[in-house]
GROMACS .gro file of C-alpha atoms in nm:
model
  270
    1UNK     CA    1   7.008   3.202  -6.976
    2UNK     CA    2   6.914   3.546  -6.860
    3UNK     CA    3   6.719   3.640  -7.119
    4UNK     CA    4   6.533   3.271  -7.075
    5UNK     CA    5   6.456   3.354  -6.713
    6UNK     CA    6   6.359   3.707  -6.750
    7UNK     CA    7   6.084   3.588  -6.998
    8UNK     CA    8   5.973   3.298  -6.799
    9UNK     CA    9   5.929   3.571  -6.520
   10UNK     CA   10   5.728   3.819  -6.709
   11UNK     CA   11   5.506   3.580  -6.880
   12UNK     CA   12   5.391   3.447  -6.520
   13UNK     CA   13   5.436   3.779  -6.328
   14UNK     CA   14   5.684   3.646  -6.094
   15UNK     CA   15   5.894   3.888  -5.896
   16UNK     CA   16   6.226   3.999  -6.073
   17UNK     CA   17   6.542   3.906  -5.924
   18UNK     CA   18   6.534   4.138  -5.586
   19UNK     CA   19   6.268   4.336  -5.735
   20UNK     CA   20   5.867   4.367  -5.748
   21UNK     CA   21   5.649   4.135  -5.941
   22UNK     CA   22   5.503   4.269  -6.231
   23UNK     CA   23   5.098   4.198  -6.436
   24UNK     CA   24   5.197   3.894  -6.678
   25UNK     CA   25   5.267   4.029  -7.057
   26UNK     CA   26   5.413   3.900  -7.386
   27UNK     CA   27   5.746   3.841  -7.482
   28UNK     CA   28   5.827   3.845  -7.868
   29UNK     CA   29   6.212   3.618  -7.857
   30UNK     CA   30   6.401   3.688  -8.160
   31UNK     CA   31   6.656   3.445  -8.122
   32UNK     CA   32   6.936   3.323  -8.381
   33UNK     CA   33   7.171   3.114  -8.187
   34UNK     CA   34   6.917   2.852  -8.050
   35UNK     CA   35   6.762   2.607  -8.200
   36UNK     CA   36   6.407   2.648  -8.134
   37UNK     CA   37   6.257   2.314  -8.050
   38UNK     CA   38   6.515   2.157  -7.907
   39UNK     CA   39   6.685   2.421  -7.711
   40UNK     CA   40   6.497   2.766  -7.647
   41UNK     CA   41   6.123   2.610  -7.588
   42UNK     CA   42   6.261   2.341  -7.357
   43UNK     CA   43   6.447   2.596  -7.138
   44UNK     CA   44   6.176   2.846  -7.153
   45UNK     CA   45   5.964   2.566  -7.031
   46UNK     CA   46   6.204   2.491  -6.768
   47UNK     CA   47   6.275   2.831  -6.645
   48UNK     CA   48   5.835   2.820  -6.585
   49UNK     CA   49   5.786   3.036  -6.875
   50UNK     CA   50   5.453   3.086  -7.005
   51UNK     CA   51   5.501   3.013  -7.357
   52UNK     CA   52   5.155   3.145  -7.505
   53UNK     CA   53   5.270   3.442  -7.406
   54UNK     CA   54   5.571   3.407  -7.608
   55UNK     CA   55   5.606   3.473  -7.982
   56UNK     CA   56   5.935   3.358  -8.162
   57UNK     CA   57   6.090   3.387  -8.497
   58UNK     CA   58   6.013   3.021  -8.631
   59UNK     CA   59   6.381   3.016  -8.766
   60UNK     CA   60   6.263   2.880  -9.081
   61UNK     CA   61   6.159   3.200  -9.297
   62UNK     CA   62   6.446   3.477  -9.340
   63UNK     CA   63   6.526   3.655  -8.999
   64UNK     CA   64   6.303   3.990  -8.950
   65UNK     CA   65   6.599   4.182  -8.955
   66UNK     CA   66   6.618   4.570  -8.885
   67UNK     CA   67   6.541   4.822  -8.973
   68UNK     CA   68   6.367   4.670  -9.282
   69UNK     CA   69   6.069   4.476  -9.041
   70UNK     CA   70   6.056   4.762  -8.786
   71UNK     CA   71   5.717   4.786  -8.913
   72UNK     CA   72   5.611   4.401  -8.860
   73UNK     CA   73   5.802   4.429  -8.519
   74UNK     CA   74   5.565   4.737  -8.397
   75UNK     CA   75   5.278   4.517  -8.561
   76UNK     CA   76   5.339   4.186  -8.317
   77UNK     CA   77   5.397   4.425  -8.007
   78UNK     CA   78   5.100   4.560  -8.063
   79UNK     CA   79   4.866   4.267  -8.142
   80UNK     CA   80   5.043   4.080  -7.852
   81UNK     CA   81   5.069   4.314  -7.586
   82UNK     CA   82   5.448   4.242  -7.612
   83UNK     CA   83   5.613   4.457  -7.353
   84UNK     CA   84   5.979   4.272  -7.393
   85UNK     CA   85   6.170   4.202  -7.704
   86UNK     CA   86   6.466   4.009  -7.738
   87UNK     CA   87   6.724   4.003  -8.003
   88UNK     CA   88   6.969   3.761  -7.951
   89UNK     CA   89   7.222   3.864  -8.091
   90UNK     CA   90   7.153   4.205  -8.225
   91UNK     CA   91   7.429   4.140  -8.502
   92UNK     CA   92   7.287   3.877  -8.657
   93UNK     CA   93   6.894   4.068  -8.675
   94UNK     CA   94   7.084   4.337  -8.885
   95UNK     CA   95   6.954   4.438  -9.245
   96UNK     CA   96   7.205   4.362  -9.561
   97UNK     CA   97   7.435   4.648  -9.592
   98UNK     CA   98   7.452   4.763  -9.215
   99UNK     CA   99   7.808   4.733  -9.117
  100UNK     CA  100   7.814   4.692  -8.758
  101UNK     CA  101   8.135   4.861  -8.692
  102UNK     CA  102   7.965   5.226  -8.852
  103UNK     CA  103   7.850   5.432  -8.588
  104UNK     CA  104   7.597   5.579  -8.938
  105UNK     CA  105   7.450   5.224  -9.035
  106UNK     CA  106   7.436   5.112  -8.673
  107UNK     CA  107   7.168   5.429  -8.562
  108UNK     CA  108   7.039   5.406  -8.922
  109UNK     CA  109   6.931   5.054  -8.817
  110UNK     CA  110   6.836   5.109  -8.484
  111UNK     CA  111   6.661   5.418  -8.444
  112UNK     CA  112   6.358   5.238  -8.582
  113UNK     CA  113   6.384   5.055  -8.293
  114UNK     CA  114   6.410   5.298  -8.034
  115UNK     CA  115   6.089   5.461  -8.203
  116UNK     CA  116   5.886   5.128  -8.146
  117UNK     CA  117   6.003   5.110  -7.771
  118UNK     CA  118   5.921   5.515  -7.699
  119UNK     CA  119   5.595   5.494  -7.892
  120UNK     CA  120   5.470   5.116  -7.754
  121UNK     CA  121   5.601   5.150  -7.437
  122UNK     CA  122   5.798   4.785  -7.460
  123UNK     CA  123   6.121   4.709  -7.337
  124UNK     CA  124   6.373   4.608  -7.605
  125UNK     CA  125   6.688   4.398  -7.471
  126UNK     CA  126   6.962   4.324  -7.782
  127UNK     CA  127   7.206   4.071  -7.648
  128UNK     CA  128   7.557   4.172  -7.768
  129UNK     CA  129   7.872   4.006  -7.737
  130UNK     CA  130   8.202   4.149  -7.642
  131UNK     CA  131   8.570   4.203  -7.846
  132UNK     CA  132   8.821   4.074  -7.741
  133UNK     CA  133   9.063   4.376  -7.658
  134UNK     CA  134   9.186   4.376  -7.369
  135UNK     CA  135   9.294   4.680  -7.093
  136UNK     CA  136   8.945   4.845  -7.214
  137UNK     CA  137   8.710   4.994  -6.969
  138UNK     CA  138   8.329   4.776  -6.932
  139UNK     CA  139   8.190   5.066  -7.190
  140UNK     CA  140   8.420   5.018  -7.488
  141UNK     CA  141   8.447   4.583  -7.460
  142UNK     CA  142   8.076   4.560  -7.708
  143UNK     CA  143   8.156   4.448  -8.000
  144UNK     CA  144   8.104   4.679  -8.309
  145UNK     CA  145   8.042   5.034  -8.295
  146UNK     CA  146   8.016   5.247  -7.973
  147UNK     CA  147   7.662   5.377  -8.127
  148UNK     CA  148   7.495   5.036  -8.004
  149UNK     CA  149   7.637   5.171  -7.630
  150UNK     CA  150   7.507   5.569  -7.702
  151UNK     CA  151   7.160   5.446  -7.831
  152UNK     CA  152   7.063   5.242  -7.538
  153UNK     CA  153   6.947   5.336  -7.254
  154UNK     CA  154   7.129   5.088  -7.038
  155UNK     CA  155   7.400   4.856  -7.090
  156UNK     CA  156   7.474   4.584  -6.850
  157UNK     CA  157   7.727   4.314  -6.850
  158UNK     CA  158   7.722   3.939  -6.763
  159UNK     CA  159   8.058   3.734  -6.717
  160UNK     CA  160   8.218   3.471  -6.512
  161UNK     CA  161   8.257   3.590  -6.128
  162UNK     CA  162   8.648   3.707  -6.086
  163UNK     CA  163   8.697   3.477  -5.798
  164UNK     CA  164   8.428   3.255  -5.728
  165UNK     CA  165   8.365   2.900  -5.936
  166UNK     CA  166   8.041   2.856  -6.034
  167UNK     CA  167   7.913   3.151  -6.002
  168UNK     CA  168   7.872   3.478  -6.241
  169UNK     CA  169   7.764   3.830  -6.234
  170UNK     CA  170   7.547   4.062  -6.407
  171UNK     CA  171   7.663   4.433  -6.352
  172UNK     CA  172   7.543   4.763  -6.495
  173UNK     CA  173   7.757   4.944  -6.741
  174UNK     CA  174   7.485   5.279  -6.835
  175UNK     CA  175   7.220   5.359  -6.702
  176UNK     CA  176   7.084   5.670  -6.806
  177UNK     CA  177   6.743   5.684  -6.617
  178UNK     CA  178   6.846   5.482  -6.254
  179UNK     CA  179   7.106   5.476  -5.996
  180UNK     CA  180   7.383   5.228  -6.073
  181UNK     CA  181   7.328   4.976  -5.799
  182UNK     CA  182   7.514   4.692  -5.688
  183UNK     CA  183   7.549   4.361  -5.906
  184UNK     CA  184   7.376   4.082  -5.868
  185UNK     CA  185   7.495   3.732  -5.865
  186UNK     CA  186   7.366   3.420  -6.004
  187UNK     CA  187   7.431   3.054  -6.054
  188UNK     CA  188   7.350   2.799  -6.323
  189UNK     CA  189   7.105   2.501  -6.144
  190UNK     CA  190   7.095   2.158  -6.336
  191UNK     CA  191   6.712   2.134  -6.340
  192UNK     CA  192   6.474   1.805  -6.422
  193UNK     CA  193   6.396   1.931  -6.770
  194UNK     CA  194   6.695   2.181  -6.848
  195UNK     CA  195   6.932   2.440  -6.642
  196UNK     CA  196   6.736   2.732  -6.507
  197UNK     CA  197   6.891   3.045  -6.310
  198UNK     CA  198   6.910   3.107  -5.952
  199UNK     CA  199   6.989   3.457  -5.852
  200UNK     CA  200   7.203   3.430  -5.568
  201UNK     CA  201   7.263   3.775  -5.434
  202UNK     CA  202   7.388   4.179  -5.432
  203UNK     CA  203   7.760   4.172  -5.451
  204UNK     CA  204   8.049   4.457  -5.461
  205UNK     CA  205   8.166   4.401  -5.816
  206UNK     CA  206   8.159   4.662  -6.139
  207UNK     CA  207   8.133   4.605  -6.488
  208UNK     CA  208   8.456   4.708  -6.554
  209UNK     CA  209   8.594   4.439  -6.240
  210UNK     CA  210   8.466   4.219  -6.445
  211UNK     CA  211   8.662   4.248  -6.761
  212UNK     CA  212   8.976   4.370  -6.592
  213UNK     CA  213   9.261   4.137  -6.611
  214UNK     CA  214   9.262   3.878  -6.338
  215UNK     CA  215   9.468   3.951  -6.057
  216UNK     CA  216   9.678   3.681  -5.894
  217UNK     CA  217   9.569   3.518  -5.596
  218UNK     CA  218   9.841   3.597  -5.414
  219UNK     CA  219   9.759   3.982  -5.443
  220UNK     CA  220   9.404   3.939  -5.340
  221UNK     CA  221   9.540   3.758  -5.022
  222UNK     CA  222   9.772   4.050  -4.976
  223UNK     CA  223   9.512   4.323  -5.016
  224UNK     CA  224   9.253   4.086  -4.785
  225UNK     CA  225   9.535   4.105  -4.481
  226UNK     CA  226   9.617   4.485  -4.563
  227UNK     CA  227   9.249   4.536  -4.530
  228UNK     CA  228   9.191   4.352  -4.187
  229UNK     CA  229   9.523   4.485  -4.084
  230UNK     CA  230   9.449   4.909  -4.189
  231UNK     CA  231   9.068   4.859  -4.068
  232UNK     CA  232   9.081   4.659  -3.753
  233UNK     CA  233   9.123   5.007  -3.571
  234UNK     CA  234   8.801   5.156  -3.739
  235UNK     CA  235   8.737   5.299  -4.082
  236UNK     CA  236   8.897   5.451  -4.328
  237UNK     CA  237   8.741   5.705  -4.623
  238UNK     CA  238   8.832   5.546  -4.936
  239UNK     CA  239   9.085   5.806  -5.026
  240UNK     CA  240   9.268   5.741  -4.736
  241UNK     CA  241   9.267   5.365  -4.754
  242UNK     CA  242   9.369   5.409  -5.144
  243UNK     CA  243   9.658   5.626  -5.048
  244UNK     CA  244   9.763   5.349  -4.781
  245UNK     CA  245   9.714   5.073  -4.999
  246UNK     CA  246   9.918   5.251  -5.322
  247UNK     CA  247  10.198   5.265  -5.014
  248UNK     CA  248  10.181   4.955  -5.008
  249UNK     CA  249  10.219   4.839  -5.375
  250UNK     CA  250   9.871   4.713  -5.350
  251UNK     CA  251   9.613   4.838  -5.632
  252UNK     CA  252   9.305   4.922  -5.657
  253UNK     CA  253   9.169   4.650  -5.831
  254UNK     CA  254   9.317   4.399  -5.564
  255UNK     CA  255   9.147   4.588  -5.272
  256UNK     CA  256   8.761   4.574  -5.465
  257UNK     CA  257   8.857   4.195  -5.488
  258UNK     CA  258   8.968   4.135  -5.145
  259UNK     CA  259   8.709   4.325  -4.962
  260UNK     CA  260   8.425   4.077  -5.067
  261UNK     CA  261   8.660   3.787  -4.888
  262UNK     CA  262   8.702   4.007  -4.529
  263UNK     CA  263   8.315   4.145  -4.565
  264UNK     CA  264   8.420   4.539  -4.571
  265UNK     CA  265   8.114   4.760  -4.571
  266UNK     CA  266   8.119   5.038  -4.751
  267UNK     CA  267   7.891   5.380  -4.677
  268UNK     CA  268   7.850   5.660  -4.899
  269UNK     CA  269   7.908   5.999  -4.667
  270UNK     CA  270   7.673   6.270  -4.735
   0.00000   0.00000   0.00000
C-alpha cells in the first residue's frame, strides 16, 4: 500500500506525506506478489496514480531478476525518466544461484543495483519482509542477510501501531544521509474503487518499538499514571525520569508507550 501511494504521488507530483511536492516522473513497479490487472493497476488507479507514467513487469515473461537484467533495468530508467523503482519483494527479483542468506551473493547481486541508482540518479525502494525471531533489535528483524541492511542507504519499517487499532506506522531504521525523524502514521481508507492510504500524522514511536514484544496494558496504564504523577511538578531529563521509573519496576519500553496516551513532550537540550 505504501509503495502504491508513493507512486501515485510521484507520477502526479503531489506533495509527499508531510513533505514538498515534487516535478511528476516515472515509476518502473517490479512487482511479484500482485496480480497485475486485477490488483496493482486498480489500486494504483485508486491511489490517483498516473499510470503512463508507470512501467511494470507484465508478469507473464520470466521476472527481470538481478543482477542478470541490471543492464535492461538502467535501459527503462533511462528511456523513461524513471526516478523510482520498486521491487516488491527483493527476494523473489533475485538471479538463480543467489542465496539470500550470503552476505557474498546478496552484494554480488545488488551492487549492480546500487551502480544504476548512483549513476541515474533514481531512487530504488526493495520491499523486504521480516523473520520471525523475536527479542531482535528493528536492524537485525530483515529477512536474509544483514548485507541487504549495509547496502542501503536507508531502511525503514512498516507494522501494525503497538496500541492503536486501525492504525500503523512507518518508522526509520538507517538512515545514512538524514536525521532520523519522527514516524509517521497512517491508516488504510476503504475507497470507491479500492483502499488508498491516508497519512495520519508524526508520532513518538521507533522502529525497534515496533517489533518489541507487546507490553501488557496494564503496564502502559502504570507507566501513563507514573508519568502524570513524576511530571505534574515540571520536567524531568530523561535520565532522571528513567532512573525513577526503573525504581519503580516500570521499563523503558512501557514509558515510550505511555507517553503518547498523557501527550509528554519531549525537547532535545543543547
Amino acid at each position: 500500500s505504501i509503495t502504491i501511494d508513493l507512486a501515485a504521488r510521484l507520477t502526479t507530483g503531489q506533495a509527499l506525506p508531510f513533505s514538498e511536492a515534487l516535478d511528476p516522473m516515472g515509476v518502473l513497479f517490479l512487482n511479484a506478489e500482485d496480480g497485475l490487472n486485477n490488483v496493482l493497476i486498480p489500486r494504483l488507479k485508486a491511489a490517483g496514480a498516473n499510470t503512463a507514467l508507470i512501467e511494470c513487469w507484465n508478469q507473464q515473461s520470466l521476472p527481470p531478476s538481478v543482477p542478470q537484467y541490471c543492464e535492461w533495468i538502467k535501459s527503462k530508467v533511462i528511456e523513461l525518466n524513471i526516478g523510482l523503482i520498486i521491487i516488491d519483494p527483493l527476494v523473489d527479483f533475485l538471479g538463480s544461484g543467489i542465496n539470500n542468506n550470503s552476505d557474498q551473493d546478496v552484494r554480488k547481486a545488488l551492487t549492480p543495483l546500487v551502480s544504476i541508482a548512483r549513476d541515474t540518479g533514481t531512487t530504488i525502494l526493495a520491499v523486504r519482509h521480516l523473520n520471525k525471531t523475536s527479542g531482535m533489535s528493528a536492524l537485525q528483524r530483515g529477512s536474509g542477510s544483514i548485507a541487504f541492511t549495509a547496502l542501503a542507504r536507508s531502511v525503514m519499517l512498516a507494522s501494525k501501531h503497538p496500541y492503536e487499532d486501525n492504525v500503523s506506522v512507518l518508522a526509520i531504521t538507517k538512515a545514512n544521509f538524514a536525521p532520523s525523524n519522527k514516524s509517521l502514521s497512517y491508516s488504510l481508507v476503504d475507497g470507491q474503487t479500492g483502499p488508498t492510504i491516508e497519512w495520519t500524522g508524526l508520532v513518538d514511536i521507533t522502529a525497534d518499538d515496533l517489533v518489541a514484544e507487546q507490553t501488557p496494558p496494564n503496564a502502559v496504564e502504570q507507566a501513563s499514571q507514573f508519568l502524570t504523577s513524576v511530571l505534574a511538578d515540571g520536567p524531568l531529563t530523561t535520565e532522571l525520569l528513567h532512573e525513577k521509573a526503573e525504581e519503580q519496576g516500570i521499563s523503558v519500553a512501557s514509558l515510550r508507550r505511555a507517553k503518547n496516551y498523557v501527550s509528554v513532550i519531549t525537547k532535545k537540550i543543547d
